[in-house]
PDB file of C-alpha atoms in Angstrom:
ATOM      1  CA  UNK A   1       0.844   6.542 -17.767  1.00 90.00           C
ATOM      2  CA  UNK A   2       2.061   5.252 -14.402  1.00 94.00           C
ATOM      3  CA  UNK A   3       1.919   6.895 -10.905  1.00 95.00           C
ATOM      4  CA  UNK A   4       5.162   6.610  -9.008  1.00 97.00           C
ATOM      5  CA  UNK A   5       5.150   7.680  -5.332  1.00 98.00           C
ATOM      6  CA  UNK A   6       8.292   7.400  -2.890  1.00 98.00           C
ATOM      7  CA  UNK A   7       8.691   8.017   0.747  1.00 98.00           C
ATOM      8  CA  UNK A   8      11.423   7.188   3.249  1.00 98.00           C
ATOM      9  CA  UNK A   9      10.394   5.361   6.393  1.00 98.00           C
ATOM     10  CA  UNK A  10      12.942   5.343   9.255  1.00 98.00           C
ATOM     11  CA  UNK A  11      12.593   1.590  10.086  1.00 98.00           C
ATOM     12  CA  UNK A  12      14.046  -1.537   8.568  1.00 98.00           C
ATOM     13  CA  UNK A  13      12.582  -2.825   5.271  1.00 98.00           C
ATOM     14  CA  UNK A  14      11.456  -6.144   7.149  1.00 98.00           C
ATOM     15  CA  UNK A  15       9.185  -4.016   9.314  1.00 98.00           C
ATOM     16  CA  UNK A  16       7.721  -1.945   6.497  1.00 98.00           C
ATOM     17  CA  UNK A  17       7.157  -5.135   4.449  1.00 98.00           C
ATOM     18  CA  UNK A  18       5.480  -6.862   7.350  1.00 98.00           C
ATOM     19  CA  UNK A  19       3.040  -3.864   8.011  1.00 97.00           C
ATOM     20  CA  UNK A  20       1.551  -4.470   4.528  1.00 97.00           C
ATOM     21  CA  UNK A  21       1.318  -8.284   4.432  1.00 98.00           C
ATOM     22  CA  UNK A  22       0.086  -8.842   7.938  1.00 97.00           C
ATOM     23  CA  UNK A  23      -3.606  -8.360   8.475  1.00 94.00           C
ATOM     24  CA  UNK A  24      -3.003  -7.336  12.019  1.00 92.00           C
ATOM     25  CA  UNK A  25      -0.916  -4.296  11.068  1.00 94.00           C
ATOM     26  CA  UNK A  26      -2.563  -2.981   7.865  1.00 95.00           C
ATOM     27  CA  UNK A  27      -5.349  -1.308   9.920  1.00 92.00           C
ATOM     28  CA  UNK A  28      -2.900   0.788  11.527  1.00 93.00           C
ATOM     29  CA  UNK A  29      -2.176   3.023   8.430  1.00 94.00           C
ATOM     30  CA  UNK A  30      -4.256   1.907   5.213  1.00 93.00           C
ATOM     31  CA  UNK A  31      -7.362  -0.184   5.250  1.00 92.00           C
ATOM     32  CA  UNK A  32      -9.543  -1.024   8.127  1.00 91.00           C
ATOM     33  CA  UNK A  33      -8.856  -4.784   7.694  1.00 91.00           C
ATOM     34  CA  UNK A  34      -7.352  -7.469   5.313  1.00 95.00           C
ATOM     35  CA  UNK A  35      -8.929 -10.823   5.129  1.00 96.00           C
ATOM     36  CA  UNK A  36      -5.745 -12.616   5.493  1.00 97.00           C
ATOM     37  CA  UNK A  37      -1.827 -12.590   5.125  1.00 98.00           C
ATOM     38  CA  UNK A  38      -0.853 -11.377   1.731  1.00 98.00           C
ATOM     39  CA  UNK A  39       0.887 -14.266  -0.142  1.00 97.00           C
ATOM     40  CA  UNK A  40       1.404 -14.976  -3.839  1.00 98.00           C
ATOM     41  CA  UNK A  41      -1.600 -16.174  -5.715  1.00 98.00           C
ATOM     42  CA  UNK A  42      -4.194 -15.307  -3.077  1.00 98.00           C
ATOM     43  CA  UNK A  43      -7.085 -12.985  -3.436  1.00 97.00           C
ATOM     44  CA  UNK A  44      -7.304 -10.622  -0.569  1.00 97.00           C
ATOM     45  CA  UNK A  45     -10.428  -8.762   0.606  1.00 97.00           C
ATOM     46  CA  UNK A  46      -9.580  -5.268   1.873  1.00 96.00           C
ATOM     47  CA  UNK A  47     -12.221  -3.337   3.747  1.00 94.00           C
ATOM     48  CA  UNK A  48     -12.748   0.377   4.408  1.00 89.00           C
ATOM     49  CA  UNK A  49     -15.259   0.488   7.322  1.00 86.00           C
ATOM     50  CA  UNK A  50     -15.484   4.095   7.173  1.00 83.00           C
ATOM     51  CA  UNK A  51     -16.749   4.208   3.541  1.00 84.00           C
ATOM     52  CA  UNK A  52     -18.707   1.015   4.058  1.00 91.00           C
ATOM     53  CA  UNK A  53     -16.497  -0.419   1.227  1.00 91.00           C
ATOM     54  CA  UNK A  54     -14.387  -3.475   0.319  1.00 94.00           C
ATOM     55  CA  UNK A  55     -12.340  -4.456  -2.587  1.00 94.00           C
ATOM     56  CA  UNK A  56     -10.565  -7.427  -3.808  1.00 96.00           C
ATOM     57  CA  UNK A  57      -6.774  -7.531  -4.764  1.00 97.00           C
ATOM     58  CA  UNK A  58      -5.090 -10.335  -6.506  1.00 98.00           C
ATOM     59  CA  UNK A  59      -1.563 -10.932  -5.367  1.00 98.00           C
ATOM     60  CA  UNK A  60       0.605 -11.611  -8.374  1.00 98.00           C
ATOM     61  CA  UNK A  61       3.995 -11.961  -6.823  1.00 98.00           C
ATOM     62  CA  UNK A  62       5.733 -11.344  -3.483  1.00 98.00           C
ATOM     63  CA  UNK A  63       9.433 -11.161  -2.880  1.00 98.00           C
ATOM     64  CA  UNK A  64       9.858 -10.942   1.005  1.00 98.00           C
ATOM     65  CA  UNK A  65      11.163  -7.643   2.141  1.00 98.00           C
ATOM     66  CA  UNK A  66      11.707  -6.551  -1.584  1.00 98.00           C
ATOM     67  CA  UNK A  67       8.370  -6.168  -3.424  1.00 98.00           C
ATOM     68  CA  UNK A  68       4.673  -6.856  -3.707  1.00 98.00           C
ATOM     69  CA  UNK A  69       2.774  -6.937  -6.840  1.00 98.00           C
ATOM     70  CA  UNK A  70      -1.031  -6.849  -7.119  1.00 98.00           C
ATOM     71  CA  UNK A  71      -3.876  -6.063  -9.284  1.00 97.00           C
ATOM     72  CA  UNK A  72      -6.811  -3.746  -7.895  1.00 91.00           C
ATOM     73  CA  UNK A  73      -9.552  -2.717 -10.302  1.00 88.00           C
ATOM     74  CA  UNK A  74      -8.039  -2.370 -13.701  1.00 88.00           C
ATOM     75  CA  UNK A  75      -4.434  -1.297 -12.527  1.00 93.00           C
ATOM     76  CA  UNK A  76      -1.471  -3.423 -11.587  1.00 97.00           C
ATOM     77  CA  UNK A  77       0.509  -1.930  -8.473  1.00 98.00           C
ATOM     78  CA  UNK A  78       4.031  -2.722  -7.350  1.00 98.00           C
ATOM     79  CA  UNK A  79       5.083  -1.686  -3.921  1.00 98.00           C
ATOM     80  CA  UNK A  80       9.098  -1.807  -3.706  1.00 98.00           C
ATOM     81  CA  UNK A  81      11.155  -1.798  -0.401  1.00 98.00           C
ATOM     82  CA  UNK A  82      14.670  -0.607  -0.560  1.00 98.00           C
ATOM     83  CA  UNK A  83      16.712  -0.825   2.670  1.00 98.00           C
ATOM     84  CA  UNK A  84      19.179   1.977   3.335  1.00 96.00           C
ATOM     85  CA  UNK A  85      20.814   1.498   6.621  1.00 94.00           C
ATOM     86  CA  UNK A  86      18.091   1.282   9.055  1.00 96.00           C
ATOM     87  CA  UNK A  87      15.630   3.054   6.895  1.00 98.00           C
ATOM     88  CA  UNK A  88      13.440   1.981   3.818  1.00 98.00           C
ATOM     89  CA  UNK A  89      12.620   3.765   0.645  1.00 98.00           C
ATOM     90  CA  UNK A  90       9.052   2.605  -0.198  1.00 98.00           C
ATOM     91  CA  UNK A  91       8.070   3.140  -3.650  1.00 98.00           C
ATOM     92  CA  UNK A  92       4.446   2.616  -5.125  1.00 98.00           C
ATOM     93  CA  UNK A  93       3.920   2.317  -8.780  1.00 98.00           C
ATOM     94  CA  UNK A  94       0.377   2.079 -10.165  1.00 96.00           C
ATOM     95  CA  UNK A  95       0.293   1.445 -13.840  1.00 95.00           C
ATOM     96  CA  UNK A  96      -1.728   1.803 -16.966  1.00 89.00           C
ATOM     97  CA  UNK A  97      -3.683   5.150 -16.617  1.00 86.00           C
ATOM     98  CA  UNK A  98      -5.264   6.972 -19.495  1.00 84.00           C
ATOM     99  CA  UNK A  99      -3.358  10.247 -19.820  1.00 83.00           C
ATOM    100  CA  UNK A 100      -6.455  12.087 -20.472  1.00 85.00           C
ATOM    101  CA  UNK A 101      -8.053  11.085 -17.122  1.00 85.00           C
ATOM    102  CA  UNK A 102      -6.236  13.822 -15.135  1.00 89.00           C
ATOM    103  CA  UNK A 103      -8.726  13.840 -12.349  1.00 90.00           C
ATOM    104  CA  UNK A 104      -8.249  10.087 -11.600  1.00 87.00           C
ATOM    105  CA  UNK A 105      -4.571  10.410 -11.870  1.00 88.00           C
ATOM    106  CA  UNK A 106      -4.309  13.353  -9.440  1.00 92.00           C
ATOM    107  CA  UNK A 107      -6.734  11.393  -6.865  1.00 90.00           C
ATOM    108  CA  UNK A 108      -4.707   8.197  -6.984  1.00 91.00           C
ATOM    109  CA  UNK A 109      -1.457  10.175  -6.527  1.00 94.00           C
ATOM    110  CA  UNK A 110      -2.970  11.855  -3.474  1.00 94.00           C
ATOM    111  CA  UNK A 111      -4.185   8.608  -2.158  1.00 93.00           C
ATOM    112  CA  UNK A 112      -0.685   7.033  -2.475  1.00 96.00           C
ATOM    113  CA  UNK A 113       0.919  10.069  -0.690  1.00 96.00           C
ATOM    114  CA  UNK A 114      -1.561   9.792   2.021  1.00 94.00           C
ATOM    115  CA  UNK A 115      -1.178   6.269   2.627  1.00 95.00           C
ATOM    116  CA  UNK A 116       2.591   6.527   2.689  1.00 97.00           C
ATOM    117  CA  UNK A 117       2.367   9.317   5.199  1.00 96.00           C
ATOM    118  CA  UNK A 118       0.183   7.253   7.570  1.00 95.00           C
ATOM    119  CA  UNK A 119       2.532   4.223   7.156  1.00 97.00           C
ATOM    120  CA  UNK A 120       5.471   6.611   8.278  1.00 97.00           C
ATOM    121  CA  UNK A 121       3.512   7.838  11.221  1.00 96.00           C
ATOM    122  CA  UNK A 122       2.491   4.310  12.227  1.00 97.00           C
ATOM    123  CA  UNK A 123       5.971   2.684  11.984  1.00 97.00           C
ATOM    124  CA  UNK A 124       8.223   5.462  13.274  1.00 97.00           C
ATOM    125  CA  UNK A 125       5.799   6.827  16.033  1.00 96.00           C
ATOM    126  CA  UNK A 126       3.190   4.131  16.484  1.00 93.00           C
ATOM    127  CA  UNK A 127       0.594   6.858  15.418  1.00 92.00           C
ATOM    128  CA  UNK A 128      -2.459   5.400  13.882  1.00 88.00           C
ATOM    129  CA  UNK A 129      -3.703   7.845  11.057  1.00 78.00           C
ATOM    130  CA  UNK A 130      -6.464   6.746   8.737  1.00 66.00           C
ATOM    131  CA  UNK A 131      -9.701   8.269   7.657  1.00 55.00           C
ATOM    132  CA  UNK A 132     -11.782   6.497  10.360  1.00 50.00           C
ATOM    133  CA  UNK A 133      -9.648   7.871  12.926  1.00 48.00           C
ATOM    134  CA  UNK A 134      -9.543  11.456  11.960  1.00 45.00           C
TER     135      UNK A 134
END
């Protein structure tokens, strides 16, 4: 089973894409830090300072301003950016969940909704919302 989450962010897709791949911006809405700029073939270390945790993601492919595909844990993730006028529909797709693991499915869905909500606040209003800041 796949988890698909979508949200409209009222800024151009170039701005939304840059927020994900730029280590100086990702801390405004998602992880505390990113080890470097996201590029195809790289392994990026992401830190959650508030949880004293870090994880590596393997960037499988990047199409500038269109999509990012990466692996974290056991799951492939695709983030898509679709420009509509001056806005962007951001779609996250996390794949290959066991349909019997309802608790994990719900937890991951909640996480994607939260991240996209934080992204929207950050890019539209320059509001930094993350667990460490709450």
